[in-house]
Amino acid sequence: MSILSAIHLYPVKSCAGLSLTRTRIGPLGLALDRHWMLVDRQGRFLTQRQHPEMACITPAFEGERLVLRAPGMSALSLSMQGEDGEALPVQVWNSHLDALDQGQTAAQWCSDYLGEAVRLVRFNPAASRPCSTRWTEGRQAYTQFSDGYPLLVIGQASLEDLNARLTAKGAPALGMERFRPNLVISGLEAYDEDHISTLTLGPVELRLVKPCARCPIPGIDQRTGLRDARWPDEPLDTLAGYRADPRVDGGLTFGQNAIVTGGEGGMIEVGQAVQWEWNF
């Protein structure tokens, strides 16, 4: 039997995540997932690709506040409803939209930590950011500040297979946090998620729509923001041997992007049974 073995939420894009035991799934995936984002002077999104130290910005929800902590910094506390200032044009890959600036105090805190001028923005609830229908078979779906789709799903067995390959060559095994999934499924065979069309978790139905081509971020230790000096090109070197996918121009894939196709507002929880349908 397959079960939902973990739920992860990333309030600020490319910063540390939170593990949940129970939550609701909405049309945008997990509420407040990638709801905040750091941008540069031009409004372009920032990630660990440019600033690996973002991995050490740790969020927490405390009452009605989002609290951010980082090494060497005092805590930054923001209203979960937003410290909304003026609308700020931002860019996430090819998406252009207006976000809500979170004020000078937040901007200064983030700028001091990263060592360059940045702004913290919040997703404007009045805005919509459509997902590319190239991968959704024409289904309309929306996301917040994720790279392209509201959810990322990975099978636990896939990580176990990758870790077996890594340790066979003497490299250290990696934790699932390196791959930043929203949902982790146990009980599948390795890479079964590549061949699943629909996942059902209680009332919620998800459609797996696009393989996730990996960038260098999985090589960053999510606890320290550093790369392993002995194995700086892992796990991409290992993935290159067996995970190049012509559907994404030869990208090295690990996990599947998903959209919500039914049961919006339904509750999911760790330990619940997961059903699926193959895509062939």
Tab-separated table of N, CA and C in Angstrom, residues 6-19 30 32-38 45-49 51-59 68 145-156 159 162 174-185 212-225 235 254-258:
chain	number	residue	atom	x	y	z
A	6	ALA	N	5.201	12.304	3.886
A	6	ALA	CA	5.685	13.608	4.337
A	6	ALA	C	4.990	14.710	3.546
A	7	ILE	N	4.807	15.844	4.219
A	7	ILE	CA	4.265	17.061	3.610
A	7	ILE	C	5.222	18.195	3.958
A	8	HIS	N	5.657	18.931	2.947
A	8	HIS	CA	6.594	20.032	3.172
A	8	HIS	C	6.048	21.313	2.551
A	9	LEU	N	6.171	22.385	3.306
A	9	LEU	CA	5.708	23.707	2.904
A	9	LEU	C	6.895	24.654	2.900
A	10	TYR	N	7.009	25.487	1.869
A	10	TYR	CA	8.109	26.442	1.742
A	10	TYR	C	7.521	27.850	1.657
A	11	PRO	N	7.309	28.515	2.787
A	11	PRO	CA	6.639	29.819	2.758
A	11	PRO	C	7.358	30.849	1.880
A	12	VAL	N	8.695	30.907	1.981
A	12	VAL	CA	9.477	31.857	1.189
A	12	VAL	C	10.236	31.070	0.130
A	13	LYS	N	10.032	31.413	-1.113
A	13	LYS	CA	10.657	30.690	-2.209
A	13	LYS	C	12.160	30.538	-1.989
A	14	SER	N	12.634	29.299	-2.086
A	14	SER	CA	14.044	28.932	-2.003
A	14	SER	C	14.668	29.094	-0.622
A	15	CYS	N	13.831	29.322	0.399
A	15	CYS	CA	14.324	29.309	1.775
A	15	CYS	C	13.928	27.988	2.434
A	16	ALA	N	14.272	27.816	3.688
A	16	ALA	CA	14.016	26.556	4.377
A	16	ALA	C	12.523	26.247	4.428
A	17	GLY	N	12.206	24.960	4.563
A	17	GLY	CA	10.823	24.528	4.582
A	17	GLY	C	10.335	24.141	5.970
A	18	LEU	N	9.050	23.857	6.033
A	18	LEU	CA	8.398	23.375	7.249
A	18	LEU	C	7.782	22.012	6.952
A	19	SER	N	7.845	21.113	7.907
A	19	SER	CA	7.190	19.818	7.771
A	19	SER	C	5.837	19.870	8.469
A	30	LEU	N	-0.547	23.898	-1.615
A	30	LEU	CA	-0.559	24.134	-0.174
A	30	LEU	C	-0.676	25.635	0.078
A	32	LEU	N	-0.078	29.147	1.285
A	32	LEU	CA	1.121	29.888	1.687
A	32	LEU	C	2.418	29.225	1.246
A	33	ASP	N	2.347	28.235	0.343
A	33	ASP	CA	3.574	27.663	-0.209
A	33	ASP	C	4.125	28.602	-1.276
A	34	ARG	N	5.405	28.980	-1.133
A	34	ARG	CA	6.037	29.965	-2.014
A	34	ARG	C	5.154	31.213	-2.144
A	35	HIS	N	4.623	31.658	-1.014
A	35	HIS	CA	3.755	32.832	-0.977
A	35	HIS	C	4.565	34.120	-0.863
A	36	TRP	N	5.789	34.011	-0.322
A	36	TRP	CA	6.718	35.134	-0.245
A	36	TRP	C	7.932	34.837	-1.123
A	37	MET	N	8.629	35.877	-1.525
A	37	MET	CA	9.755	35.702	-2.439
A	37	MET	C	10.706	36.886	-2.305
A	38	LEU	N	11.979	36.619	-2.503
A	38	LEU	CA	12.991	37.667	-2.554
A	38	LEU	C	13.265	38.041	-4.000
A	45	PHE	N	13.274	37.229	-9.482
A	45	PHE	CA	13.299	36.330	-8.331
A	45	PHE	C	14.709	35.867	-8.015
A	46	LEU	N	14.961	35.644	-6.731
A	46	LEU	CA	16.240	35.131	-6.256
A	46	LEU	C	16.033	33.745	-5.659
A	47	THR	N	17.012	32.887	-5.845
A	47	THR	CA	16.965	31.533	-5.292
A	47	THR	C	18.348	31.149	-4.776
A	48	GLN	N	18.440	29.932	-4.296
A	48	GLN	CA	19.725	29.398	-3.862
A	48	GLN	C	20.707	29.250	-5.019
A	49	ARG	N	20.235	29.328	-6.255
A	49	ARG	CA	21.164	29.288	-7.386
A	49	ARG	C	22.158	30.447	-7.288
A	51	HIS	N	22.176	32.582	-4.378
A	51	HIS	CA	22.454	32.815	-2.959
A	51	HIS	C	22.194	31.529	-2.169
A	52	PRO	N	23.151	30.603	-2.144
A	52	PRO	CA	22.924	29.350	-1.409
A	52	PRO	C	22.627	29.559	0.066
A	53	GLU	N	23.053	30.700	0.614
A	53	GLU	CA	22.783	30.971	2.030
A	53	GLU	C	21.302	31.169	2.313
A	54	MET	N	20.486	31.306	1.272
A	54	MET	CA	19.042	31.385	1.490
A	54	MET	C	18.501	30.120	2.146
A	55	ALA	N	19.204	29.001	1.976
A	55	ALA	CA	18.782	27.756	2.625
A	55	ALA	C	18.696	27.906	4.136
A	56	CYS	N	19.456	28.860	4.689
A	56	CYS	CA	19.512	29.032	6.144
A	56	CYS	C	18.537	30.080	6.655
A	57	ILE	N	17.709	30.654	5.768
A	57	ILE	CA	16.611	31.507	6.232
A	57	ILE	C	15.467	30.581	6.619
A	58	THR	N	15.182	30.510	7.902
A	58	THR	CA	14.242	29.542	8.442
A	58	THR	C	12.936	30.221	8.832
A	59	PRO	N	11.811	29.799	8.233
A	59	PRO	CA	10.525	30.405	8.565
A	59	PRO	C	9.826	29.662	9.699
A	68	LEU	N	10.944	35.045	10.403
A	68	LEU	CA	12.119	34.567	9.684
A	68	LEU	C	13.344	34.707	10.571
A	145	PHE	N	4.500	31.504	-6.307
A	145	PHE	CA	5.854	31.795	-6.764
A	145	PHE	C	6.694	30.533	-6.978
A	146	SER	N	6.071	29.364	-7.103
A	146	SER	CA	6.832	28.163	-7.446
A	146	SER	C	7.448	28.348	-8.827
A	147	ASP	N	8.367	27.470	-9.199
A	147	ASP	CA	8.985	27.611	-10.514
A	147	ASP	C	7.956	27.512	-11.629
A	148	GLY	N	6.955	26.644	-11.493
A	148	GLY	CA	6.011	26.554	-12.595
A	148	GLY	C	4.689	25.895	-12.290
A	149	TYR	N	4.646	25.051	-11.242
A	149	TYR	CA	3.443	24.285	-10.923
A	149	TYR	C	3.263	24.262	-9.409
A	150	PRO	N	2.039	24.077	-8.926
A	150	PRO	CA	1.791	24.274	-7.491
A	150	PRO	C	2.365	23.218	-6.571
A	151	LEU	N	2.648	22.005	-7.065
A	151	LEU	CA	3.106	20.936	-6.181
A	151	LEU	C	4.237	20.147	-6.831
A	152	LEU	N	5.118	19.611	-5.987
A	152	LEU	CA	6.161	18.694	-6.439
A	152	LEU	C	6.045	17.412	-5.636
A	153	VAL	N	5.971	16.284	-6.337
A	153	VAL	CA	5.766	14.973	-5.725
A	153	VAL	C	6.979	14.094	-6.011
A	154	ILE	N	7.493	13.421	-4.980
A	154	ILE	CA	8.615	12.491	-5.143
A	154	ILE	C	8.313	11.216	-4.369
A	155	GLY	N	8.646	10.079	-4.964
A	155	GLY	CA	8.535	8.800	-4.279
A	155	GLY	C	9.755	8.543	-3.408
A	156	GLN	N	9.525	8.062	-2.188
A	156	GLN	CA	10.630	7.777	-1.279
A	156	GLN	C	11.606	6.768	-1.874
A	159	LEU	N	14.434	8.278	-4.020
A	159	LEU	CA	15.584	8.774	-3.273
A	159	LEU	C	16.453	7.619	-2.789
A	162	LEU	N	18.587	6.519	-5.680
A	162	LEU	CA	19.670	7.466	-5.923
A	162	LEU	C	20.741	7.343	-4.856
A	174	LEU	N	21.935	11.456	0.544
A	174	LEU	CA	21.311	12.767	0.685
A	174	LEU	C	19.927	12.636	1.301
A	175	GLY	N	19.507	13.647	2.032
A	175	GLY	CA	18.165	13.690	2.570
A	175	GLY	C	17.182	14.211	1.540
A	176	MET	N	15.911	13.897	1.739
A	176	MET	CA	14.882	14.332	0.804
A	176	MET	C	14.788	15.856	0.737
A	177	GLU	N	15.198	16.542	1.813
A	177	GLU	CA	15.088	18.002	1.808
A	177	GLU	C	15.910	18.641	0.690
A	178	ARG	N	16.929	17.935	0.185
A	178	ARG	CA	17.727	18.471	-0.916
A	178	ARG	C	16.872	18.732	-2.154
A	179	PHE	N	15.784	17.981	-2.318
A	179	PHE	CA	14.989	18.042	-3.551
A	179	PHE	C	13.707	18.840	-3.371
A	180	ARG	N	13.450	19.330	-2.179
A	180	ARG	CA	12.406	20.303	-1.886
A	180	ARG	C	11.023	19.887	-2.409
A	181	PRO	N	10.588	18.649	-2.113
A	181	PRO	CA	9.239	18.247	-2.535
A	181	PRO	C	8.181	18.820	-1.610
A	182	ASN	N	6.964	18.888	-2.098
A	182	ASN	CA	5.815	19.164	-1.239
A	182	ASN	C	5.262	17.889	-0.635
A	183	LEU	N	5.163	16.837	-1.451
A	183	LEU	CA	4.575	15.574	-1.008
A	183	LEU	C	5.545	14.442	-1.301
A	184	VAL	N	5.742	13.575	-0.309
A	184	VAL	CA	6.578	12.388	-0.462
A	184	VAL	C	5.681	11.166	-0.306
A	185	ILE	N	5.785	10.241	-1.255
A	185	ILE	CA	4.945	9.043	-1.263
A	185	ILE	C	5.809	7.824	-1.003
A	212	CYS	N	10.352	17.014	-13.228
A	212	CYS	CA	11.073	18.151	-12.669
A	212	CYS	C	12.554	18.059	-13.037
A	213	ALA	N	12.989	18.926	-13.951
A	213	ALA	CA	14.403	18.985	-14.319
A	213	ALA	C	15.173	19.693	-13.206
A	214	ARG	N	16.238	19.056	-12.751
A	214	ARG	CA	16.924	19.556	-11.568
A	214	ARG	C	18.039	20.521	-11.933
A	215	CYS	N	18.150	21.572	-11.123
A	215	CYS	CA	19.234	22.542	-11.203
A	215	CYS	C	20.280	22.150	-10.145
A	216	PRO	N	21.317	22.950	-9.924
A	216	PRO	CA	22.331	22.570	-8.930
A	216	PRO	C	21.895	22.662	-7.469
A	217	ILE	N	20.690	23.144	-7.164
A	217	ILE	CA	20.295	23.326	-5.766
A	217	ILE	C	20.385	22.031	-4.940
A	218	PRO	N	20.039	20.847	-5.454
A	218	PRO	CA	20.184	19.650	-4.606
A	218	PRO	C	21.605	19.380	-4.126
A	219	GLY	N	22.597	20.053	-4.706
A	219	GLY	CA	23.962	19.909	-4.223
A	219	GLY	C	24.277	20.766	-3.017
A	220	ILE	N	23.313	21.570	-2.567
A	220	ILE	CA	23.516	22.474	-1.435
A	220	ILE	C	22.956	21.842	-0.165
A	221	ASP	N	23.782	21.744	0.860
A	221	ASP	CA	23.320	21.260	2.163
A	221	ASP	C	22.299	22.262	2.696
A	222	GLN	N	21.068	21.819	2.905
A	222	GLN	CA	19.996	22.726	3.302
A	222	GLN	C	20.103	23.165	4.760
A	223	ARG	N	21.015	22.585	5.506
A	223	ARG	CA	21.230	23.027	6.887
A	223	ARG	C	22.285	24.116	6.975
A	224	THR	N	23.258	24.088	6.037
A	224	THR	CA	24.394	25.004	6.125
A	224	THR	C	24.488	25.982	4.966
A	225	GLY	N	23.820	25.691	3.853
A	225	GLY	CA	23.958	26.514	2.660
A	225	GLY	C	25.258	26.284	1.919
A	235	PRO	N	24.225	15.793	-6.502
A	235	PRO	CA	23.938	14.510	-7.155
A	235	PRO	C	23.786	14.583	-8.670
A	254	PHE	N	14.013	14.493	-11.547
A	254	PHE	CA	13.836	13.787	-10.275
A	254	PHE	C	12.595	14.361	-9.624
A	255	GLY	N	11.484	13.609	-9.638
A	255	GLY	CA	10.216	14.082	-9.113
A	255	GLY	C	9.320	14.579	-10.225
A	256	GLN	N	8.044	14.777	-9.870
A	256	GLN	CA	7.047	15.198	-10.842
A	256	GLN	C	6.270	16.401	-10.317
A	257	ASN	N	6.124	17.404	-11.175
A	257	ASN	CA	5.258	18.534	-10.862
A	257	ASN	C	3.801	18.109	-10.993
A	258	ALA	N	2.936	18.692	-10.158
A	258	ALA	CA	1.537	18.284	-10.125
A	258	ALA	C	0.626	19.494	-10.018
